[in-house]
GROMACS .gro file of C-alpha atoms in nm:
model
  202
    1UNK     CA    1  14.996 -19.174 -10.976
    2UNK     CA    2  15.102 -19.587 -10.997
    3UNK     CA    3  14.883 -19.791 -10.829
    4UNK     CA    4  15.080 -20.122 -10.755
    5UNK     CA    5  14.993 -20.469 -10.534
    6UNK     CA    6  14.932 -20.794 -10.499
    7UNK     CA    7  14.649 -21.052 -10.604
    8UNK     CA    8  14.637 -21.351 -10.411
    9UNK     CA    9  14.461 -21.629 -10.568
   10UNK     CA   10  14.306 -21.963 -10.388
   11UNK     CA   11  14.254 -22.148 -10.660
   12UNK     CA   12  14.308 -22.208 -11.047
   13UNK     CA   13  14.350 -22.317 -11.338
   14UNK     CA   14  14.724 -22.346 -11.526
   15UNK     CA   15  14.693 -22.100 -11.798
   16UNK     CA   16  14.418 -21.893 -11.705
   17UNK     CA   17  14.430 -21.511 -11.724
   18UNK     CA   18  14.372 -21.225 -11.518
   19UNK     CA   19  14.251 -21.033 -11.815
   20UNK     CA   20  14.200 -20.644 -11.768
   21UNK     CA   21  13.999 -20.631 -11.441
   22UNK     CA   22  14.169 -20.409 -11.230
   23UNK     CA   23  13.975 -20.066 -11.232
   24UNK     CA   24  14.113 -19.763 -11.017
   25UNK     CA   25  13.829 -19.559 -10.821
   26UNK     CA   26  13.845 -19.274 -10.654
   27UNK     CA   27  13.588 -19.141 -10.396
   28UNK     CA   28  13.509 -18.748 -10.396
   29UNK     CA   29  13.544 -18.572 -10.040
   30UNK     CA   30  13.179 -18.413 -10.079
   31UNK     CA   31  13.026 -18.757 -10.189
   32UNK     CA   32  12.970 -19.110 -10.084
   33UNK     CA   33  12.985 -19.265 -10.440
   34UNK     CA   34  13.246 -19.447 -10.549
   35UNK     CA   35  13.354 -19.360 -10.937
   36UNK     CA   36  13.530 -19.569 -11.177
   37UNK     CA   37  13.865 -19.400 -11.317
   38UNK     CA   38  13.914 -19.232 -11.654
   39UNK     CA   39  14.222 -19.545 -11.710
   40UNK     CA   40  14.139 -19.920 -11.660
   41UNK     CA   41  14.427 -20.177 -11.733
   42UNK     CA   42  14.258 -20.243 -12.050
   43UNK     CA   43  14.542 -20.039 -12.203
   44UNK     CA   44  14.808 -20.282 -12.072
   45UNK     CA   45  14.904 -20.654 -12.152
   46UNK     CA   46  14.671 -20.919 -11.926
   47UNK     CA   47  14.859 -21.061 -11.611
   48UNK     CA   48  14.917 -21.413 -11.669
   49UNK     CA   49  14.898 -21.682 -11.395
   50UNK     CA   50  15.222 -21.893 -11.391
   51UNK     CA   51  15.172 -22.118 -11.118
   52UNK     CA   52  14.961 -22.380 -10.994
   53UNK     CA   53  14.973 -22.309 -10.587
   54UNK     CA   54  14.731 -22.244 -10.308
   55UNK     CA   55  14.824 -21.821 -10.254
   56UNK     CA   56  15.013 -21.714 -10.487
   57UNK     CA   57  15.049 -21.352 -10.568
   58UNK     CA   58  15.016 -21.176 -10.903
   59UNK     CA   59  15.129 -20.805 -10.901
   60UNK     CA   60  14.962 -20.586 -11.076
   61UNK     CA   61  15.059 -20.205 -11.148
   62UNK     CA   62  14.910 -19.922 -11.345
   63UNK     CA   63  15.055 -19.550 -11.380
   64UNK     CA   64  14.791 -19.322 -11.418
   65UNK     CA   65  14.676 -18.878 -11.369
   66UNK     CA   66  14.485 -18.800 -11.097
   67UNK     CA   67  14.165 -18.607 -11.138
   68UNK     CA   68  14.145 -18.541 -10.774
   69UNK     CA   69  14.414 -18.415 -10.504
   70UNK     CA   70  14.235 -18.495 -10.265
   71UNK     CA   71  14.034 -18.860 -10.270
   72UNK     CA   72  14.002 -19.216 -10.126
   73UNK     CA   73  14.167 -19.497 -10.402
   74UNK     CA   74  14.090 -19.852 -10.464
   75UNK     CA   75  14.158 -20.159 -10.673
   76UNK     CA   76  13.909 -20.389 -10.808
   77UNK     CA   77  13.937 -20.707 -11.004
   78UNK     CA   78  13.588 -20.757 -11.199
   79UNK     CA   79  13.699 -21.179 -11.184
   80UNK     CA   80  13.673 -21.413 -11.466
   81UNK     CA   81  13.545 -21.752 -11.526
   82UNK     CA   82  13.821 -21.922 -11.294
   83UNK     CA   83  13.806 -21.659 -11.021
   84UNK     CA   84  13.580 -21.436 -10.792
   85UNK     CA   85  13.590 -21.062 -10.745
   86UNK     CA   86  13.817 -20.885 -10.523
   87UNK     CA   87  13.804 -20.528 -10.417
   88UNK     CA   88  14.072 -20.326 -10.192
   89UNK     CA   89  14.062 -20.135  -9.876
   90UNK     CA   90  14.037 -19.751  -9.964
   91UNK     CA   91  14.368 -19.580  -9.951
   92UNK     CA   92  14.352 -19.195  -9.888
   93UNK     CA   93  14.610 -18.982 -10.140
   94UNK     CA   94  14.610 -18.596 -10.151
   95UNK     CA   95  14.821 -18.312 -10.207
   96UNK     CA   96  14.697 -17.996 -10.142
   97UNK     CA   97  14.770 -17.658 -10.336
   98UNK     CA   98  15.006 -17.416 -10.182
   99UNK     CA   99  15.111 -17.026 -10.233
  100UNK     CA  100  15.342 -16.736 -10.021
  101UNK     CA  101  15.144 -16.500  -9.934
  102UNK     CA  102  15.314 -16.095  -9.822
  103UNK     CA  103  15.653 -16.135  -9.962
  104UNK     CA  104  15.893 -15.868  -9.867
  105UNK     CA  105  16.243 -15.829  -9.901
  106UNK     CA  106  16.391 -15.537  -9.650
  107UNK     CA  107  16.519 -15.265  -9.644
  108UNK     CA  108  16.496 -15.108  -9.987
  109UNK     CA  109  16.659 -14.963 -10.078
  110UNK     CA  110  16.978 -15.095  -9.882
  111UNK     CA  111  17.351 -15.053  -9.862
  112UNK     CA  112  17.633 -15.285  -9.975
  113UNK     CA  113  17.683 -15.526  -9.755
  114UNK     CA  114  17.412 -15.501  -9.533
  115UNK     CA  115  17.135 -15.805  -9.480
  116UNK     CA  116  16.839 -15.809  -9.665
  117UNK     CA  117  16.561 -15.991  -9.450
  118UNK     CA  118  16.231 -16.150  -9.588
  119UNK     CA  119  15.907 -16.171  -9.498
  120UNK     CA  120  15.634 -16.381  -9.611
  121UNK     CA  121  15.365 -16.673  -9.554
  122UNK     CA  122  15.382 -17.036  -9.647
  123UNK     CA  123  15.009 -17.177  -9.669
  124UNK     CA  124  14.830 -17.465  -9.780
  125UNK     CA  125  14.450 -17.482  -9.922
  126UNK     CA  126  14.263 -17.777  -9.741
  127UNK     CA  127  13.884 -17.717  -9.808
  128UNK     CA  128  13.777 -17.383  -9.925
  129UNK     CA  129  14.048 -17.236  -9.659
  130UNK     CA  130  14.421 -17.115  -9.689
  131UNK     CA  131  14.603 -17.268  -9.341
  132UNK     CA  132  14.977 -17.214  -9.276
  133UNK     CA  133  15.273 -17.455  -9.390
  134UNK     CA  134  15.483 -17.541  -9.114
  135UNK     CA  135  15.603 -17.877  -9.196
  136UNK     CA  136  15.715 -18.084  -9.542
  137UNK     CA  137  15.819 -17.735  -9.709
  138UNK     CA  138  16.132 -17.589  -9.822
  139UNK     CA  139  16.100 -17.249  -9.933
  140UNK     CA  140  16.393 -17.172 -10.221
  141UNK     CA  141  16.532 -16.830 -10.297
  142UNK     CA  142  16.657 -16.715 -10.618
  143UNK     CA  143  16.820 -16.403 -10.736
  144UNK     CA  144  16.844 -16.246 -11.058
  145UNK     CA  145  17.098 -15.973 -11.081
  146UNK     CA  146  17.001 -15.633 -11.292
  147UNK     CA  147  17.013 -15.665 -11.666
  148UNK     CA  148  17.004 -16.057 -11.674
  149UNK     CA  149  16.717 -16.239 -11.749
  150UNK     CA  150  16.848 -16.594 -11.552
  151UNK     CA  151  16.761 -16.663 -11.192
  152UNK     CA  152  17.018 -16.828 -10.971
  153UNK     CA  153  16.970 -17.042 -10.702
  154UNK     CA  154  17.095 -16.875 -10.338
  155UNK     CA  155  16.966 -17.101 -10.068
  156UNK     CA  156  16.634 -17.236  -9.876
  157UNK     CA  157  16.476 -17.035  -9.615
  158UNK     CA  158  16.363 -17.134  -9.273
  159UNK     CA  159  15.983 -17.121  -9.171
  160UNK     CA  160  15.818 -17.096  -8.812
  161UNK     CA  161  15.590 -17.260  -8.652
  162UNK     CA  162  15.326 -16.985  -8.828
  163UNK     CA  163  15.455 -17.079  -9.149
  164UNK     CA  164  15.645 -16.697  -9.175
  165UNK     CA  165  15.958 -16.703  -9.329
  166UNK     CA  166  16.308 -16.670  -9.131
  167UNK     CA  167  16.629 -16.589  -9.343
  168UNK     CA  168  16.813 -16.348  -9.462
  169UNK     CA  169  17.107 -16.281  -9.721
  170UNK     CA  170  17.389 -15.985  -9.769
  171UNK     CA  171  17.291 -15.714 -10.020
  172UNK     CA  172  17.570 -15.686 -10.294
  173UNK     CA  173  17.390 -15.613 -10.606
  174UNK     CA  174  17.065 -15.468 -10.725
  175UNK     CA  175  16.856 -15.712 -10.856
  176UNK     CA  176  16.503 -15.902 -10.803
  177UNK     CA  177  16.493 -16.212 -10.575
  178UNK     CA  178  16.245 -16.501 -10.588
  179UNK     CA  179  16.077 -16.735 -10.360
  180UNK     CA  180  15.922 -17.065 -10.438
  181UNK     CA  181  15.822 -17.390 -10.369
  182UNK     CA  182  15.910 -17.539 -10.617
  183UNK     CA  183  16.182 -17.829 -10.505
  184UNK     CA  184  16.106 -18.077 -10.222
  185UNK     CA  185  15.750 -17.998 -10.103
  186UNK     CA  186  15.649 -18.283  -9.950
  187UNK     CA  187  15.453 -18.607 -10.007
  188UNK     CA  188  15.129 -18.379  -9.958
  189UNK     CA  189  15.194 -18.031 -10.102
  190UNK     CA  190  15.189 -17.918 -10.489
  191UNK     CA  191  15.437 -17.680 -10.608
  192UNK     CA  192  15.344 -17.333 -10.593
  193UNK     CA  193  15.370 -17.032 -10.788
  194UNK     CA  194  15.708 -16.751 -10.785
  195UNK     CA  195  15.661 -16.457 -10.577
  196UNK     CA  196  15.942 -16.174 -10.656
  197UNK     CA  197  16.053 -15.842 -10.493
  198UNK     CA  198  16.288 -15.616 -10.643
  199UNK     CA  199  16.601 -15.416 -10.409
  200UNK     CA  200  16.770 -15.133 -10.489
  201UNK     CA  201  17.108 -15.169 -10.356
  202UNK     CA  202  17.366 -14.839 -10.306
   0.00000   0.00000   0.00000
């Protein structure tokens, strides 16, 4: 996570330095406390102050790993001898952990050239509960042919409004196919783990 904005400053002095103030927080769901980061800017060069005017902004970033998926962020400058304190407005981040749940590929066995449908559950975990994925997901489907030990990507399946899969392929070899989520899952959703099914094709 990269926390990144502005300080705007009132007033003074040429040469003066922002020294290593900023401190990321973070705000636990089943609290009210706010709790200073694991990484200050301490670890980074001081921000200098370049220009003698009323407003001007210094920018400030700092990359660092998220204990928490699911919190409320702020900045805070601790000041210095030339300027006050300054705290941010709480910004809420989270990603929640995802899985499929049922999958199926069907019929199996089948014949040459006949689809092979699949079945399955996108969810989410917000809480203690597992609710389904409808939106910012793109289920990916692999296939790994009999005897080989690769995976190749075949195509992303659809999802309805239930989160339940919609897609289905031609059967031409036997082989194991694979579903994850594991490209493109949104600004909100973590990767999740492969789910497999083997067909037996004739």
């Amino acid at each position: 996570m990269t926390t990144v904005g502005p300080l705007v400053h009132q007033r003074f002095l040429v040469g003066a330095r922002l020294g290593s103030g900023f401190v990321c927080a973070w705000l636990l769901l089943s609290g009210r406390r706010w709790e200073s980061s694991l990484h200050q800017t301490r670890s980074a060069s001081p921000l200098p102050i370049r220009y003698n005017k009323p407003l001007f902004q210094e920018w400030f970033a700092s990359t660092l790993n998220a204990p928490n998926t699911d919190a409320y962020w702020r900045a805070r400058f601790d000041g210095n001898p030339d300027l006050g304190t300054s705290t941010t407005k709480p910004v809420h981040l989270y990603r929640y952990a995802t899985r499929i749940t049922g999958f199926h590929a069907s019929p199996d066995p089948v014949r040459k050239g006949q689809p092979i449908r699949f079945a399955g559950t996108l969810q989410y975990k917000k809480g203690n509960t597992w609710k389904p994925l409808t939106d910012d997901a793109w289920p990916t489907l692999y296939f790994k042919p009999r005897g080989s030990s690769t995976y190749h990507y075949v195509c992303e399946l659809d999802i309805d409004k239930k989160g339940h899969l919609e897609g289905m392929v031609t059967a031409k070899q036997d082989g194991t196919w694979a579903l994850a989520l594991n490209r493109e899952t949104g600004d909100h959703y973590l990767r999740g783990a492969r789910v497999t099914d083997y067909v037996d094709v004739r």
